PDB file of C-alpha atoms in Angstrom:
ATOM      1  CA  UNK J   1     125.111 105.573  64.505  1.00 53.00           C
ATOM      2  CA  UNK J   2     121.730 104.563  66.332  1.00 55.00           C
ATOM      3  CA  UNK J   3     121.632 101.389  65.138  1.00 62.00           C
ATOM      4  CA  UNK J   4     125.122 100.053  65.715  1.00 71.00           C
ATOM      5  CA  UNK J   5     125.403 101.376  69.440  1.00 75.00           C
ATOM      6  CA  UNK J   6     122.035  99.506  70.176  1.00 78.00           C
ATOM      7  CA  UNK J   7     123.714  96.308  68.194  1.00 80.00           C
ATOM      8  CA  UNK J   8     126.392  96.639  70.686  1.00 81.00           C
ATOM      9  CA  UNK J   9     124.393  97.390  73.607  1.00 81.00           C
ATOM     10  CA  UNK J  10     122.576  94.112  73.150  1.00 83.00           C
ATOM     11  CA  UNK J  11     125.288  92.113  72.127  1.00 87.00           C
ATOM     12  CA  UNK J  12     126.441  93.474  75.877  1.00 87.00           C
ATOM     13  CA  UNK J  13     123.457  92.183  77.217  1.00 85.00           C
ATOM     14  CA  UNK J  14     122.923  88.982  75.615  1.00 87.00           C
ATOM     15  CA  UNK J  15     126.717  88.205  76.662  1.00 86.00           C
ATOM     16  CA  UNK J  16     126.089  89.042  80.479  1.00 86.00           C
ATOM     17  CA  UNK J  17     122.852  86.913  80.175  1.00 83.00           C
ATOM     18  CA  UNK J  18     125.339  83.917  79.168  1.00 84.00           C
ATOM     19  CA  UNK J  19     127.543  84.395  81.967  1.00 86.00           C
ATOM     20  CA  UNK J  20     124.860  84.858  84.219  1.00 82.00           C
ATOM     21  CA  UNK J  21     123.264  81.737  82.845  1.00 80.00           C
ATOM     22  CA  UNK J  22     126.001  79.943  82.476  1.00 80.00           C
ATOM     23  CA  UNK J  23     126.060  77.863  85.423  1.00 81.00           C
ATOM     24  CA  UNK J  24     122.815  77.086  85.641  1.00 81.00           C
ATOM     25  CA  UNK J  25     123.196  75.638  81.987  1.00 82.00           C
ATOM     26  CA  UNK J  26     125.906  73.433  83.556  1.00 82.00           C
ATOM     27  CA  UNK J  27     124.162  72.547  86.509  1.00 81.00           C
ATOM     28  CA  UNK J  28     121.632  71.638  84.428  1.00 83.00           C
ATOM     29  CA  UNK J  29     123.327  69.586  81.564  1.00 83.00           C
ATOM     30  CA  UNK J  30     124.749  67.167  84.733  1.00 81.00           C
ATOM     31  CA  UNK J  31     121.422  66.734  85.968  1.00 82.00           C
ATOM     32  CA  UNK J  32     120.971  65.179  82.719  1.00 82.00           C
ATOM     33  CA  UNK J  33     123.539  62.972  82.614  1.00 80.00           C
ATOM     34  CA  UNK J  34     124.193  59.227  83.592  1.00 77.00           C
ATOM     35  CA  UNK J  35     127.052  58.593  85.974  1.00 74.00           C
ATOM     36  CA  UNK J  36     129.594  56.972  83.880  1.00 71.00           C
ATOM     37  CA  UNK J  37     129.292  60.201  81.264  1.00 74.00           C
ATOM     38  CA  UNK J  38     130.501  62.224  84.991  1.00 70.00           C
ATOM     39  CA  UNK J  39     134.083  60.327  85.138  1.00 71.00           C
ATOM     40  CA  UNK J  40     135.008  59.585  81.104  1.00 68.00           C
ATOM     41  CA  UNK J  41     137.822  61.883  79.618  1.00 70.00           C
ATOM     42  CA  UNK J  42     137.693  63.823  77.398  1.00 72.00           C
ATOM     43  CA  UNK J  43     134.670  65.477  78.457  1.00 67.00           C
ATOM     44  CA  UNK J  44     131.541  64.787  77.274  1.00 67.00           C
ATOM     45  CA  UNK J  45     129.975  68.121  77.144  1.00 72.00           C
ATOM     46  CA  UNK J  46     126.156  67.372  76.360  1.00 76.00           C
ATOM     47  CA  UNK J  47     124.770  63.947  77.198  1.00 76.00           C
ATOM     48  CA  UNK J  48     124.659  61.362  75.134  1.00 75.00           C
ATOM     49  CA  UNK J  49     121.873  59.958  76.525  1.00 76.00           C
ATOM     50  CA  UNK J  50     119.307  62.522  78.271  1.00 77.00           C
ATOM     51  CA  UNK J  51     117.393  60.931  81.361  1.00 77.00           C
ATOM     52  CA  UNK J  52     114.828  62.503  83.898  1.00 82.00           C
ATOM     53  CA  UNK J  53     115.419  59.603  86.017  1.00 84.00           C
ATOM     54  CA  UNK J  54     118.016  61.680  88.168  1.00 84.00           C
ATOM     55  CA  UNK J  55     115.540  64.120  89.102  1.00 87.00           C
ATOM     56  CA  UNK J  56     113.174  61.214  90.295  1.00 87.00           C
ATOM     57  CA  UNK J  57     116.034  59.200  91.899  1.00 85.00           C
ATOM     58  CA  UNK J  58     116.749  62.554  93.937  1.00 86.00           C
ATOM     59  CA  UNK J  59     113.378  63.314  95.174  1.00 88.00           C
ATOM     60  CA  UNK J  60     112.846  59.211  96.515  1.00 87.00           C
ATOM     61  CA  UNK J  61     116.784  58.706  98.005  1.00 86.00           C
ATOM     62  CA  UNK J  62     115.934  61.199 100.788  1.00 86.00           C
ATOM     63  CA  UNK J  63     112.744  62.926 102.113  1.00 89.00           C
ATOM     64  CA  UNK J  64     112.742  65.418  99.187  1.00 88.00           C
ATOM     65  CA  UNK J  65     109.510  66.606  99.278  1.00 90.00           C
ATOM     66  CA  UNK J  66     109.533  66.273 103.095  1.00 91.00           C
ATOM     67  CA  UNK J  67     112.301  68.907 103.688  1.00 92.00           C
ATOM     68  CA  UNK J  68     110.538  70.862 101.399  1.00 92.00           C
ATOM     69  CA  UNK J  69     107.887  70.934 102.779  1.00 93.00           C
ATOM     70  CA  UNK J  70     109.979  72.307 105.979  1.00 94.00           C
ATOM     71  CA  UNK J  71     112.043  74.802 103.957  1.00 93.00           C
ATOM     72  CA  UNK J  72     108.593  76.180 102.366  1.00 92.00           C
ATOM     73  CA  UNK J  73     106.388  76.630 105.943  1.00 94.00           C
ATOM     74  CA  UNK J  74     109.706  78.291 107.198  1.00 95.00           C
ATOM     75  CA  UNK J  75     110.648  80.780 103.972  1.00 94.00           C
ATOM     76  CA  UNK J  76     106.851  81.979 103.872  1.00 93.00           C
ATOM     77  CA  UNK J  77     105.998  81.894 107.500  1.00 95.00           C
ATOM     78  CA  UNK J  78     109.142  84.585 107.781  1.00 96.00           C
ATOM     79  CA  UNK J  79     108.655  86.538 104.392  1.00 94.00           C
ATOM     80  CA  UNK J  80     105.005  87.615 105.165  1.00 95.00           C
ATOM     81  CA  UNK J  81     105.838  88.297 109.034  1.00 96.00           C
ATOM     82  CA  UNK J  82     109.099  90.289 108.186  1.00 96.00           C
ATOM     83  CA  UNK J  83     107.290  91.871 105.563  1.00 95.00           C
ATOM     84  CA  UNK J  84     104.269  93.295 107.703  1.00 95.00           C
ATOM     85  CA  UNK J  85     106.395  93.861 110.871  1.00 95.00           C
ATOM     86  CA  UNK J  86     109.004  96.196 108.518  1.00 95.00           C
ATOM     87  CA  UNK J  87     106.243  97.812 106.591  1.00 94.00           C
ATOM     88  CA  UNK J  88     104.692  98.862 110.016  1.00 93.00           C
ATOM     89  CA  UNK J  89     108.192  99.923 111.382  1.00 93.00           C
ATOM     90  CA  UNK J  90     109.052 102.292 107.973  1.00 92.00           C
ATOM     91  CA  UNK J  91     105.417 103.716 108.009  1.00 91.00           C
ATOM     92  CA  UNK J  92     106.611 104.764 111.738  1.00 89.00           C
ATOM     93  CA  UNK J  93     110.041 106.150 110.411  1.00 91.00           C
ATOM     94  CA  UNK J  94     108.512 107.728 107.575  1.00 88.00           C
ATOM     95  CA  UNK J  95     105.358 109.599 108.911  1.00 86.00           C
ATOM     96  CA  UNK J  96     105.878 109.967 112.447  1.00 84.00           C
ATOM     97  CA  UNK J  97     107.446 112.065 114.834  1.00 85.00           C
ATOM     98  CA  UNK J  98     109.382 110.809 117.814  1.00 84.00           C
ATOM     99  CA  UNK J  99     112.329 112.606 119.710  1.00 87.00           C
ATOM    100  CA  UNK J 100     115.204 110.392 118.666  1.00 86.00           C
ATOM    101  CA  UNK J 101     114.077 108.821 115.669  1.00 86.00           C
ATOM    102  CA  UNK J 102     116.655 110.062 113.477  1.00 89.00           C
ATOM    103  CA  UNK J 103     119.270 108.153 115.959  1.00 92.00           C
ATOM    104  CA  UNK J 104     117.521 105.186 116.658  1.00 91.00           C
ATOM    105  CA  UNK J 105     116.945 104.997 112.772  1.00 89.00           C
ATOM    106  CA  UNK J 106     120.550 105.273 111.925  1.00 90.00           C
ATOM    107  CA  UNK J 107     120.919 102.930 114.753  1.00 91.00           C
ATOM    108  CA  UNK J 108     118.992 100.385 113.169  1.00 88.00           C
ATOM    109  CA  UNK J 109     120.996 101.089 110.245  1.00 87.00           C
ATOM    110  CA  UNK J 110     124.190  99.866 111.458  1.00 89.00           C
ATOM    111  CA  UNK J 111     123.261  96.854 112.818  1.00 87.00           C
ATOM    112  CA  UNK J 112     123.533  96.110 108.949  1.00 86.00           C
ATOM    113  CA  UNK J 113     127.208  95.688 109.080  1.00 86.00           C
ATOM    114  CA  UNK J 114     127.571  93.077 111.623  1.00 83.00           C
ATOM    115  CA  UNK J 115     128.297  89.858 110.604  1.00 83.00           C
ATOM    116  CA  UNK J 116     125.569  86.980 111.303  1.00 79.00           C
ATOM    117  CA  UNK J 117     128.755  84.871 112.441  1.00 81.00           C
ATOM    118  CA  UNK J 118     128.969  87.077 115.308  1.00 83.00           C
ATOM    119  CA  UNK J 119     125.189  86.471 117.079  1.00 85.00           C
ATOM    120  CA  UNK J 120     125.499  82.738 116.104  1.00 85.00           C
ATOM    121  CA  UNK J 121     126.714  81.437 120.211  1.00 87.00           C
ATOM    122  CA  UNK J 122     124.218  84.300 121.681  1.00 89.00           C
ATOM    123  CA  UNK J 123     121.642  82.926 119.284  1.00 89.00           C
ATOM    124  CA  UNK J 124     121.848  79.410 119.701  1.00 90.00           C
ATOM    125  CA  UNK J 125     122.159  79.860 123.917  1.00 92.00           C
ATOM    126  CA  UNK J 126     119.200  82.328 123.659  1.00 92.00           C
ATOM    127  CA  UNK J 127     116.583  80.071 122.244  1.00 93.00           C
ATOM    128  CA  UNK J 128     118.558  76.651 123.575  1.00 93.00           C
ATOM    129  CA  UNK J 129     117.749  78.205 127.352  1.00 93.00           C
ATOM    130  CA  UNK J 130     114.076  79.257 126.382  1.00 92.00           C
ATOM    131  CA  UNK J 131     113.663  75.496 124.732  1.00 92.00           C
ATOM    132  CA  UNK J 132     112.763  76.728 121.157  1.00 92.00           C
ATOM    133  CA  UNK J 133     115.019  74.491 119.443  1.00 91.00           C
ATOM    134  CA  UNK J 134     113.581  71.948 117.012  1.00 92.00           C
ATOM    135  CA  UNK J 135     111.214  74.708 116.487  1.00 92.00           C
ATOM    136  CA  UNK J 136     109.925  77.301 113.948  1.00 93.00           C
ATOM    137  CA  UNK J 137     109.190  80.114 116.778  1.00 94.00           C
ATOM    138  CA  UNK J 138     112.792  81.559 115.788  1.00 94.00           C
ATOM    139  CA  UNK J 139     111.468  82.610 112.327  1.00 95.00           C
ATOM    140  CA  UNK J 140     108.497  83.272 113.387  1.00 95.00           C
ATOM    141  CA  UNK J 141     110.351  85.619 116.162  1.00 94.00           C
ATOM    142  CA  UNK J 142     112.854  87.164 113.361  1.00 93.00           C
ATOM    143  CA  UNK J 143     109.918  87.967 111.123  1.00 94.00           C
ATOM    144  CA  UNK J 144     108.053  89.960 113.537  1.00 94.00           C
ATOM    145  CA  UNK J 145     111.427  92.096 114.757  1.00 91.00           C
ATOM    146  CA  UNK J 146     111.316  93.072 110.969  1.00 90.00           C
ATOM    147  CA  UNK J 147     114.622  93.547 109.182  1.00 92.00           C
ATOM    148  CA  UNK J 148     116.675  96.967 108.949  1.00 92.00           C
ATOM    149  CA  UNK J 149     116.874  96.388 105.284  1.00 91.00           C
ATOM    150  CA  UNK J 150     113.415  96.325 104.498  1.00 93.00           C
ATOM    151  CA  UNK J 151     112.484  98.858 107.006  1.00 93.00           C
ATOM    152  CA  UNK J 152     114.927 101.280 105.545  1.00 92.00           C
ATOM    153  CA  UNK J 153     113.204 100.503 101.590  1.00 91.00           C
ATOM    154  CA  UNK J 154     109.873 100.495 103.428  1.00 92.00           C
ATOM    155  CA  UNK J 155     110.650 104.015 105.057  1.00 91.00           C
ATOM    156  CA  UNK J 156     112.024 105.764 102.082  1.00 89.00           C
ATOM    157  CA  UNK J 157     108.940 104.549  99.831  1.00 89.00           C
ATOM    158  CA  UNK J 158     106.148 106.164 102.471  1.00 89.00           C
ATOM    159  CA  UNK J 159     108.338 108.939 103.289  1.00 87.00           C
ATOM    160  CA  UNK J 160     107.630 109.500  98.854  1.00 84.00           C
ATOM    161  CA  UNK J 161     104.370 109.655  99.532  1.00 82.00           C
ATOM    162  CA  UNK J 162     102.063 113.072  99.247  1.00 82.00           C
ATOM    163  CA  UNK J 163     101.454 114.195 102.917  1.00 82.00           C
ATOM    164  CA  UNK J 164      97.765 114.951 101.784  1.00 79.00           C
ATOM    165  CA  UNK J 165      96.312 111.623 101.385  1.00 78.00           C
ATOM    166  CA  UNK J 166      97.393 111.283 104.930  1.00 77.00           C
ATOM    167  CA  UNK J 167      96.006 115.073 106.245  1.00 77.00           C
ATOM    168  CA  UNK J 168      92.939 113.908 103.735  1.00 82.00           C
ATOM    169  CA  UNK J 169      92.289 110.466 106.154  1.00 79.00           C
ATOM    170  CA  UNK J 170      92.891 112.234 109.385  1.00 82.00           C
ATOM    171  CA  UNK J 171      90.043 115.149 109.187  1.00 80.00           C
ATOM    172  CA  UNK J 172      87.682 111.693 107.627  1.00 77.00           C
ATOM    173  CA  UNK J 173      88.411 110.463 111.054  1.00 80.00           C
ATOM    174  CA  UNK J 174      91.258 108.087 110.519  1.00 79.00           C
ATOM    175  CA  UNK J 175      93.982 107.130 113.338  1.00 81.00           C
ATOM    176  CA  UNK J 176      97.497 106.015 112.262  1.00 82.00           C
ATOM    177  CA  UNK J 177      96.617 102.258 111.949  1.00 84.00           C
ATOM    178  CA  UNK J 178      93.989 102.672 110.004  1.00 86.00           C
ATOM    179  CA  UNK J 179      95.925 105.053 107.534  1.00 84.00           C
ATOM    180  CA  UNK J 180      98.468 102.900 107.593  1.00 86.00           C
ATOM    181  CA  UNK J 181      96.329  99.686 106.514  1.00 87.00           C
ATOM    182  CA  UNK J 182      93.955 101.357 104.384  1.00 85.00           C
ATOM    183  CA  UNK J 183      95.823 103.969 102.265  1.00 85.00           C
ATOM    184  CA  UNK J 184      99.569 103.780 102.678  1.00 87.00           C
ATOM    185  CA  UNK J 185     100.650  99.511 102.902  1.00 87.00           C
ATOM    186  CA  UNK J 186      97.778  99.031  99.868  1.00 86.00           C
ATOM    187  CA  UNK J 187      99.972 101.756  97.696  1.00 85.00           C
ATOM    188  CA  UNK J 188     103.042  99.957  98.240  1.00 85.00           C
ATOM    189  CA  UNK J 189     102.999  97.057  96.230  1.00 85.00           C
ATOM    190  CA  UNK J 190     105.845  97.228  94.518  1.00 85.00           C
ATOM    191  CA  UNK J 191     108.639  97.461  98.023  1.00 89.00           C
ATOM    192  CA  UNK J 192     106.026  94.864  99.197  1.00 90.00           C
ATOM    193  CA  UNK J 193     107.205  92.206  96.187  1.00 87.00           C
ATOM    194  CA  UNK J 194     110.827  93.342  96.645  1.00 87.00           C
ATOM    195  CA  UNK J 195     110.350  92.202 100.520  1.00 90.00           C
ATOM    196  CA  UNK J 196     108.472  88.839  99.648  1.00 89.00           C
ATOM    197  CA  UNK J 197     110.834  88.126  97.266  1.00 88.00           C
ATOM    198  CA  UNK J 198     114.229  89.293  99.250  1.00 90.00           C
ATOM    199  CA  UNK J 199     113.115  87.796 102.985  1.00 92.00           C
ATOM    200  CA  UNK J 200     111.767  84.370 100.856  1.00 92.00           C
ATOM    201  CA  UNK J 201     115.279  84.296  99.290  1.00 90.00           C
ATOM    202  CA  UNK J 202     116.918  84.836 102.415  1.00 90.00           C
ATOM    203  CA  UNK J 203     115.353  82.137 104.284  1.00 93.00           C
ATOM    204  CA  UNK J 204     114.890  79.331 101.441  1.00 92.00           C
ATOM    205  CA  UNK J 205     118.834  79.381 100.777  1.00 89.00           C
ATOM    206  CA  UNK J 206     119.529  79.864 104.752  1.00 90.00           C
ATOM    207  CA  UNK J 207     121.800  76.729 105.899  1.00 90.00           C
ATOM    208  CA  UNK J 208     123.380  78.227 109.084  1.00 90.00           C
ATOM    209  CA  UNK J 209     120.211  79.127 110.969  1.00 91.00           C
ATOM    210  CA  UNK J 210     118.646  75.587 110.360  1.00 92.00           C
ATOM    211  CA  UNK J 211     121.612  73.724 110.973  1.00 91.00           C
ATOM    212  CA  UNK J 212     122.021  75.196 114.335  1.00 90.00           C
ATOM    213  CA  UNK J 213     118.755  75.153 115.679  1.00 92.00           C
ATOM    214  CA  UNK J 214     117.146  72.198 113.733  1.00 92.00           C
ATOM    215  CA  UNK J 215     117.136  68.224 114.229  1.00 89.00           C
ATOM    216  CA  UNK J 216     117.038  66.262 110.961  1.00 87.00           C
ATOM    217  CA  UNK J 217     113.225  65.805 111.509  1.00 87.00           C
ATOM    218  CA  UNK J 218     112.716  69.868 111.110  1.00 90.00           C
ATOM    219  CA  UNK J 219     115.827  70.786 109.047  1.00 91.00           C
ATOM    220  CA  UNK J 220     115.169  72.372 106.031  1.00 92.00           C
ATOM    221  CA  UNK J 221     116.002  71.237 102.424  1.00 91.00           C
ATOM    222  CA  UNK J 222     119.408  73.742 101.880  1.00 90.00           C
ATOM    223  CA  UNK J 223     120.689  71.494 104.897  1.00 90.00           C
ATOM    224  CA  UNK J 224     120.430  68.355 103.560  1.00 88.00           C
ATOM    225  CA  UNK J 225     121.251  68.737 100.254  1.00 86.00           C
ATOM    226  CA  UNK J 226     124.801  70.082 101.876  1.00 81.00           C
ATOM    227  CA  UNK J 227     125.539  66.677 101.701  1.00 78.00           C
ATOM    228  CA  UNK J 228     125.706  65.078  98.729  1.00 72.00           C
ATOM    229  CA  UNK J 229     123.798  61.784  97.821  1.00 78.00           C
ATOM    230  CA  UNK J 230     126.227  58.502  97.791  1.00 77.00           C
ATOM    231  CA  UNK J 231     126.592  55.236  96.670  1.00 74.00           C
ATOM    232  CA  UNK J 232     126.399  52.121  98.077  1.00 71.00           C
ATOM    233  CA  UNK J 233     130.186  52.762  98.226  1.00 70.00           C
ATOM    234  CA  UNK J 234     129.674  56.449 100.069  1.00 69.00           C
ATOM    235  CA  UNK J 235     131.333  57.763  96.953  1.00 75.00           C
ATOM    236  CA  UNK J 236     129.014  60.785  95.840  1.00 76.00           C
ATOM    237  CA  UNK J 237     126.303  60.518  93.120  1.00 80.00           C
ATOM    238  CA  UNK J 238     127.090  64.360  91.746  1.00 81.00           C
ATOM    239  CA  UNK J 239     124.445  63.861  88.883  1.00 82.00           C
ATOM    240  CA  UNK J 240     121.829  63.274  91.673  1.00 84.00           C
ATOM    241  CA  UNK J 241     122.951  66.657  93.419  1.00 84.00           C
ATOM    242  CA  UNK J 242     123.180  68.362  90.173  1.00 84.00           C
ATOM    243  CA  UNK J 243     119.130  66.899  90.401  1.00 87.00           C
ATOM    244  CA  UNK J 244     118.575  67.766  93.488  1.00 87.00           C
ATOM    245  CA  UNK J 245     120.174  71.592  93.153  1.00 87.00           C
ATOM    246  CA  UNK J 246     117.722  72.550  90.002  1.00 87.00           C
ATOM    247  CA  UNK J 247     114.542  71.609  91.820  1.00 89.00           C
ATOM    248  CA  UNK J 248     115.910  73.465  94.666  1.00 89.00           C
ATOM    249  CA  UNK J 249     115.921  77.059  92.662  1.00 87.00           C
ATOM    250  CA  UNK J 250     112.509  76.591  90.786  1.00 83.00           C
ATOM    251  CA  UNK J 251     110.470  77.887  93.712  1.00 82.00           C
ATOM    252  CA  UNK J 252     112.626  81.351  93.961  1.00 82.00           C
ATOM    253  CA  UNK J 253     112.758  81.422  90.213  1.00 81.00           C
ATOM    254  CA  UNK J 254     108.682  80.724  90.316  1.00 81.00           C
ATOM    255  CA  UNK J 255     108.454  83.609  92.967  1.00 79.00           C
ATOM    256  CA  UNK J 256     110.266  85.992  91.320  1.00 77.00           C
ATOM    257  CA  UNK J 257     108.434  85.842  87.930  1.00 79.00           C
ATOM    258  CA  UNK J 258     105.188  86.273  89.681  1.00 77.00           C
ATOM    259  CA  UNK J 259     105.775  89.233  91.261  1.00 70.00           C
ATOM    260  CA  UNK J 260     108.969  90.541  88.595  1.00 68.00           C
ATOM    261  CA  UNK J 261     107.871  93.522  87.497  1.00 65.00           C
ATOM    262  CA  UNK J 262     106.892  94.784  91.497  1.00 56.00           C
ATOM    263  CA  UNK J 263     110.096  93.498  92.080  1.00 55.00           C
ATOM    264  CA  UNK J 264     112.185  96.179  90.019  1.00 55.00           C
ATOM    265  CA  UNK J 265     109.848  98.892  90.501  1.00 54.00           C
ATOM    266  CA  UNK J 266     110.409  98.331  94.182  1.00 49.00           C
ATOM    267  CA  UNK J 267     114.161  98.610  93.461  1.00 49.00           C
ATOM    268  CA  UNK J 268     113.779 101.634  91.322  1.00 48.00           C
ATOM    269  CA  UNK J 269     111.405 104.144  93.868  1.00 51.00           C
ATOM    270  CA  UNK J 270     112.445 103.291  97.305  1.00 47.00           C
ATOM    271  CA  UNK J 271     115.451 105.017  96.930  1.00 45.00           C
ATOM    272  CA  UNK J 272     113.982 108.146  95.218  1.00 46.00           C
ATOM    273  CA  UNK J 273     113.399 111.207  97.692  1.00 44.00           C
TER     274      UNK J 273
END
């Protein structure tokens, strides 16, 4: 009976793969294909002809490389700042005592479910009237206000933690910070990939944020490729966004087999108690 339930387990899992997969594949298989193979009928579902030269036409139509460049500087400049700033604020919710924590924690946790639509007019008039526009001080403002949902995986990972390591640094002569920097953030690894990778995420794939607050010389690469490439015709060139959308994933796909396996063991402690 062993062997047939683990037959159909990953006959489970290798269909869920495929769906998952799926359109990717797709996205894929029209990168690869020639315009004219886009509009014939029937359809032709593999290309007849296989070309790279949509992936090069895609990166010289527009500033490819250029935006980027922008959407890079911005997604890392906020992952490592959100990531230290929440690590900092869960090592405070986990290991020190405050009157009022427990409210202002649960606080913190409800800002969770508002909408971003809601702060988008207080947003933009915020850092319109402090002339921060055309700017990356936003991001680098948002990364150092942490984020509630890293703080929370942040705070249940150190509050895991054996309180003697900390009583052990204290009679050596350590204050908080030091703990903090020396013993606790170096143990936590693995919520420290699931942060990189979530906060990266976030901001790579952000077009709302940098649409708002960005001119096309700043705006980030999800922007632009919002609108497709055209023709001399303006009729759009959907095997060059097809292109254009592939590159666009490989640097969150690259980031997130680096750091993989911190990534799930993240996942899997923070919420253990």
């Amino acid at each position: 009976m062993v062997f047939p339930r683990r037959s159909a387990v990953y006959m489970l899992l290798v269909g869920v793969l495929v769906l998952f997969l799926g359109p990717f594949g797709w996205l894929l298989n029209t990168a690869l294909k020639a315009p004219s193979e886009l509009r014939v009928l029937p359809v032709h579902w593999w290309p007849h002809h296989p070309s790279l030269s949509n992936f090069r036409d895609a990166l010289t139509q527009i500033d490819y490389l250029g935006y980027a460049r922008n959407s890079l500087t911005i997604a890392t400049l906020y992952a490592v700042l959100v990531t230290l700033a929440s690590a900092w604020a869960g090592y405070g919710f986990a290991r020190l005592q405050a009157p009022g924590k427990r409210l202002i924690f649960n606080v913190l946790l409800s800002t969770m479910m508002l909408p971003q639509v809601l702060t988008l007019i207080p947003t933009y008039l915020l850092f319109a009237k402090l002339h921060l526009t055309n700017t990356y001080v936003p991001w680098v403002l948002w990364g150092l206000c942490g984020a509630p949902y890293l703080i929370f995986l942040f705070r249940q990972f150190f509050s895991n933690m054996p309180k003697e390591l900390e009583e052990a640094a204290i009679v050596d002569g350590c204050g908080q910070i030091r703990i903090f920097w020396r013993i606790f953030l170096p143990q936590s690894w693995p919520v420290i990939a699931t942060s990189l990778i979530l906060s990266f995420s976030w901001t790579w794939g952000d077009w709302i944020a940098p649409a708002l607050l960005l001119d096309d010389a700043h705006t980030t690469l999800a922007v632009k490729l919002a609108y497709p490439y055209v023709n001399g015709h303006g009729s759009p060139l959907w095997n060059l966004v097809a292109a254009g959308a592939v590159m666009y994933v490989v640097p969150v796909l690259a980031l997130f087999l680096i750091v993989q396996r911190g990534f799930v063991a993240g996942v899997a402690t923070s919420g253990l108690k």
